[in-house]
Amino acid sequence: DIQGVELALLDHFQLDLSQMESEAKELAQVLLSEIGNVDNVDYQEFGAQLQLLVALLRRKACDWWQLSLEQLSAMHGVLKLSRRPQLHVEFDAWAHPWKLSREEVMNCIQKCTIKGTSYAQILCSLEHWQLTSCQLGPLVALHCAVAWLKTRQGFGKAVALFDHLELWRWEEHLLTFEWEALQSLQRLVRCDRRALDLALASLAA
């Protein structure tokens, strides 16, 4: 649809929502109004809108959007009832980036674990605390990104982690990550085409 095309164009031209703040916030409000009352949501009909809205919101910090507590609570309720658990996890992590402390984020990266949390929460908290690759250690961060690559659900998050920490600045790290990514894609070709499609989509973005 046209709204999905707008997001694709933002990616293609590498535009920041700050350059079109009023338009972005208007689009978010339109999507929120389309979802309507929690009790009357047709999840079959509004599934695409929910996915688009979460994708749009996650492009900026929660405070930037200036959404009311009622709107945030309504979104939580809709997503909880929509039987889209992963989308709910993504939204919850975005809305509460402070859930993991700075030390907890560093521990997750150092131990390459998401036990008790999620990829989305680690990434959102990582950005919230403004942790850098130098603070974490480039090799430590690379080791974590590679470990995430090797899980079926973690490929896209590994790409996001690698990109966010700008590990591509080290040529040897970029070569290592690209090699490991190719190996992971080969494994997904053999065992999980759905995960493969998501992995390829994350690379395209």
Short mmCIF file of C-alpha atoms in Angstrom, two decimals:
data_model
loop_
_atom_site.label_atom_id
_atom_site.label_comp_id
_atom_site.label_asym_id
_atom_site.label_seq_id
_atom_site.Cartn_x
_atom_site.Cartn_y
_atom_site.Cartn_z
CA ASP A 1 0.00 0.00 0.00
CA ILE A 2 0.97 3.66 -0.29
CA GLN A 3 2.06 3.94 3.36
CA GLY A 4 4.37 0.98 3.02
CA VAL A 5 5.81 2.56 -0.12
CA GLU A 6 6.54 5.72 1.87
CA LEU A 7 8.67 3.74 4.34
CA ALA A 8 10.48 2.01 1.50
CA LEU A 9 11.30 5.38 -0.06
CA LEU A 10 12.62 6.65 3.28
CA ASP A 11 14.99 3.67 3.36
CA HIS A 12 15.99 4.06 -0.28
CA PHE A 13 16.89 7.75 0.02
CA GLN A 14 18.20 7.33 3.60
CA LEU A 15 15.94 10.08 4.88
CA ASP A 16 15.56 10.90 8.56
CA LEU A 17 12.05 11.43 9.90
CA SER A 18 13.27 14.68 11.45
CA GLN A 19 13.34 16.09 7.93
CA MET A 20 9.59 15.52 7.67
CA GLU A 21 8.47 15.60 11.28
CA SER A 22 4.92 16.90 10.77
CA GLU A 23 4.20 14.41 7.97
CA ALA A 24 5.57 11.46 9.97
CA LYS A 25 3.54 12.35 13.05
CA GLU A 26 0.43 12.83 10.94
CA LEU A 27 0.90 9.37 9.40
CA ALA A 28 1.27 7.85 12.87
CA GLN A 29 -1.93 9.52 14.02
CA VAL A 30 -3.78 8.28 10.92
CA LEU A 31 -2.67 4.72 11.60
CA LEU A 32 -3.60 4.99 15.28
CA SER A 33 -7.06 6.28 14.40
CA GLU A 34 -7.57 3.47 11.86
CA ILE A 35 -6.90 0.86 14.51
CA GLY A 36 -9.70 2.41 16.52
CA ASN A 37 -11.18 0.98 19.67
CA VAL A 38 -9.34 -1.99 21.16
CA ASP A 39 -12.54 -3.97 21.63
CA ASN A 40 -13.57 -3.62 18.00
CA VAL A 41 -10.30 -4.22 16.19
CA ASP A 42 -10.48 -6.60 13.25
CA TYR A 43 -7.00 -8.11 13.58
CA GLN A 44 -7.26 -9.76 10.18
CA GLU A 45 -7.97 -6.43 8.53
CA PHE A 46 -5.62 -4.27 10.59
CA GLY A 47 -2.65 -6.63 10.84
CA ALA A 48 -0.75 -4.78 8.13
CA GLN A 49 -1.50 -1.41 9.73
CA LEU A 50 -0.23 -2.65 13.09
CA GLN A 51 2.99 -3.86 11.54
CA LEU A 52 3.45 -0.62 9.60
CA LEU A 53 2.75 1.53 12.66
CA VAL A 54 5.28 -0.30 14.83
CA ALA A 55 7.88 -0.11 12.05
CA LEU A 56 7.26 3.62 11.70
CA LEU A 57 7.35 4.37 15.43
CA ARG A 58 10.59 2.46 15.96
CA ARG A 59 12.42 4.84 13.64
CA LYS A 60 12.46 7.45 16.40
CA ALA A 61 12.58 7.37 20.20
CA CYS A 62 9.24 7.18 21.99
CA ASP A 63 9.52 10.73 23.37
CA TRP A 64 9.97 12.17 19.87
CA TRP A 65 6.47 11.14 18.83
CA GLN A 66 4.79 12.83 21.81
CA LEU A 67 2.09 10.16 22.01
CA SER A 68 -0.30 10.22 24.92
CA LEU A 69 -0.27 7.53 27.61
CA GLU A 70 -3.75 6.55 26.42
CA GLN A 71 -2.46 5.95 22.88
CA LEU A 72 0.47 3.89 24.13
CA SER A 73 -1.78 1.85 26.42
CA ALA A 74 -4.24 1.27 23.58
CA MET A 75 -1.43 0.02 21.35
CA HIS A 76 -0.26 -2.35 24.07
CA GLY A 77 -3.78 -3.70 24.41
CA VAL A 78 -4.28 -4.16 20.68
CA LEU A 79 -0.95 -5.89 20.20
CA LYS A 80 -1.51 -8.15 23.19
CA LEU A 81 -4.80 -9.33 21.72
CA SER A 82 -3.63 -9.46 18.11
CA ARG A 83 -1.79 -12.78 18.44
CA ARG A 84 1.34 -11.14 17.06
CA PRO A 85 3.72 -11.75 19.98
CA GLN A 86 6.88 -10.69 18.16
CA LEU A 87 5.32 -7.40 17.12
CA HIS A 88 4.25 -6.82 20.72
CA VAL A 89 7.80 -7.52 21.91
CA GLU A 90 9.18 -5.01 19.39
CA PHE A 91 6.71 -2.34 20.48
CA ASP A 92 7.24 -2.95 24.20
CA ALA A 93 11.02 -2.69 23.81
CA TRP A 94 10.65 0.59 21.91
CA ALA A 95 8.21 2.03 24.46
CA HIS A 96 10.38 0.99 27.45
CA PRO A 97 14.05 1.18 26.38
CA TRP A 98 15.17 1.63 30.00
CA LYS A 99 13.95 -1.86 30.99
CA LEU A 100 17.54 -3.08 30.82
CA SER A 101 20.14 -1.13 32.74
CA ARG A 102 23.39 -0.10 31.12
CA GLU A 103 25.19 -2.92 32.96
CA GLU A 104 22.59 -5.49 31.92
CA VAL A 105 22.94 -4.52 28.26
CA MET A 106 26.71 -4.81 28.44
CA ASN A 107 26.38 -8.21 30.12
CA CYS A 108 24.02 -9.46 27.38
CA ILE A 109 26.48 -8.35 24.69
CA GLN A 110 29.51 -9.79 26.46
CA LYS A 111 27.84 -13.15 27.07
CA CYS A 112 25.93 -13.21 23.76
CA THR A 113 22.75 -14.06 25.61
CA ILE A 114 19.14 -12.92 25.43
CA LYS A 115 18.03 -15.05 28.39
CA GLY A 116 15.24 -13.26 30.23
CA THR A 117 14.93 -10.53 27.60
CA SER A 118 14.78 -10.19 23.79
CA TYR A 119 16.89 -9.07 20.84
CA ALA A 120 14.62 -6.05 20.45
CA GLN A 121 14.99 -5.03 24.09
CA ILE A 122 18.77 -5.29 23.97
CA LEU A 123 18.93 -3.13 20.83
CA CYS A 124 16.53 -0.50 22.17
CA SER A 125 18.32 -0.33 25.53
CA LEU A 126 21.68 -0.23 23.76
CA GLU A 127 20.56 2.86 21.88
CA HIS A 128 18.92 4.37 24.98
CA TRP A 129 22.14 4.18 27.00
CA GLN A 130 24.18 5.33 23.99
CA LEU A 131 26.68 2.52 24.30
CA THR A 132 29.35 2.43 21.61
CA SER A 133 31.53 -0.28 20.11
CA CYS A 134 34.56 1.24 21.83
CA GLN A 135 32.86 1.02 25.23
CA LEU A 136 31.81 -2.57 24.61
CA GLY A 137 34.98 -3.56 22.80
CA PRO A 138 34.80 -4.04 18.99
CA LEU A 139 35.78 -7.72 19.17
CA VAL A 140 33.24 -8.40 21.93
CA ALA A 141 30.49 -6.70 19.91
CA LEU A 142 31.48 -8.58 16.76
CA HIS A 143 31.43 -11.90 18.62
CA CYS A 144 27.89 -11.16 19.80
CA ALA A 145 26.70 -10.11 16.33
CA VAL A 146 28.09 -13.31 14.83
CA ALA A 147 26.46 -15.40 17.56
CA TRP A 148 23.10 -13.77 16.80
CA LEU A 149 23.57 -14.51 13.10
CA LYS A 150 23.62 -18.20 13.85
CA THR A 151 20.12 -18.26 15.35
CA ARG A 152 17.01 -18.52 13.19
CA GLN A 153 15.34 -15.45 14.68
CA GLY A 154 18.44 -13.35 15.27
CA PHE A 155 19.79 -12.68 11.78
CA GLY A 156 18.07 -9.32 11.27
CA LYS A 157 18.92 -8.24 14.80
CA ALA A 158 22.56 -9.19 14.24
CA VAL A 159 22.63 -6.95 11.16
CA ALA A 160 21.05 -4.14 13.20
CA LEU A 161 23.59 -4.60 16.01
CA PHE A 162 26.52 -4.63 13.59
CA ASP A 163 25.26 -1.51 11.84
CA HIS A 164 24.29 0.41 14.98
CA LEU A 165 27.72 -0.10 16.53
CA GLU A 166 29.36 0.80 13.20
CA LEU A 167 31.52 -2.30 13.26
CA TRP A 168 31.91 -1.96 9.50
CA ARG A 169 34.53 0.73 10.22
CA TRP A 170 36.98 -2.11 10.86
CA GLU A 171 37.59 -3.83 7.53
CA GLU A 172 38.54 -7.14 9.15
CA HIS A 173 35.31 -7.10 11.19
CA LEU A 174 33.27 -6.36 8.07
CA LEU A 175 34.86 -9.28 6.20
CA THR A 176 34.28 -11.62 9.13
CA PHE A 177 30.65 -10.56 9.48
CA GLU A 178 29.96 -10.88 5.75
CA TRP A 179 31.45 -14.39 5.70
CA GLU A 180 29.45 -15.51 8.72
CA ALA A 181 26.29 -13.95 7.25
CA LEU A 182 26.72 -15.96 4.05
CA GLN A 183 27.18 -19.15 6.06
CA SER A 184 24.03 -18.40 8.03
CA LEU A 185 22.04 -17.71 4.87
CA GLN A 186 23.13 -21.06 3.46
CA ARG A 187 21.86 -22.80 6.59
CA LEU A 188 18.53 -20.98 6.37
CA VAL A 189 18.13 -21.98 2.71
CA ARG A 190 18.22 -25.60 3.81
CA CYS A 191 16.01 -25.44 6.89
CA ASP A 192 13.85 -22.31 7.23
CA ARG A 193 12.62 -20.38 4.21
CA ARG A 194 10.51 -18.00 6.33
CA ALA A 195 13.54 -17.02 8.38
CA LEU A 196 15.51 -16.73 5.14
CA ASP A 197 13.01 -14.23 3.73
CA LEU A 198 13.25 -12.13 6.90
CA ALA A 199 17.05 -12.31 6.81
CA LEU A 200 17.18 -11.13 3.19
CA ALA A 201 14.75 -8.33 3.99
CA SER A 202 17.02 -7.12 6.80
CA LEU A 203 19.98 -7.03 4.40
CA ALA A 204 17.94 -5.11 1.82
CA ALA A 205 17.03 -2.49 4.41
#
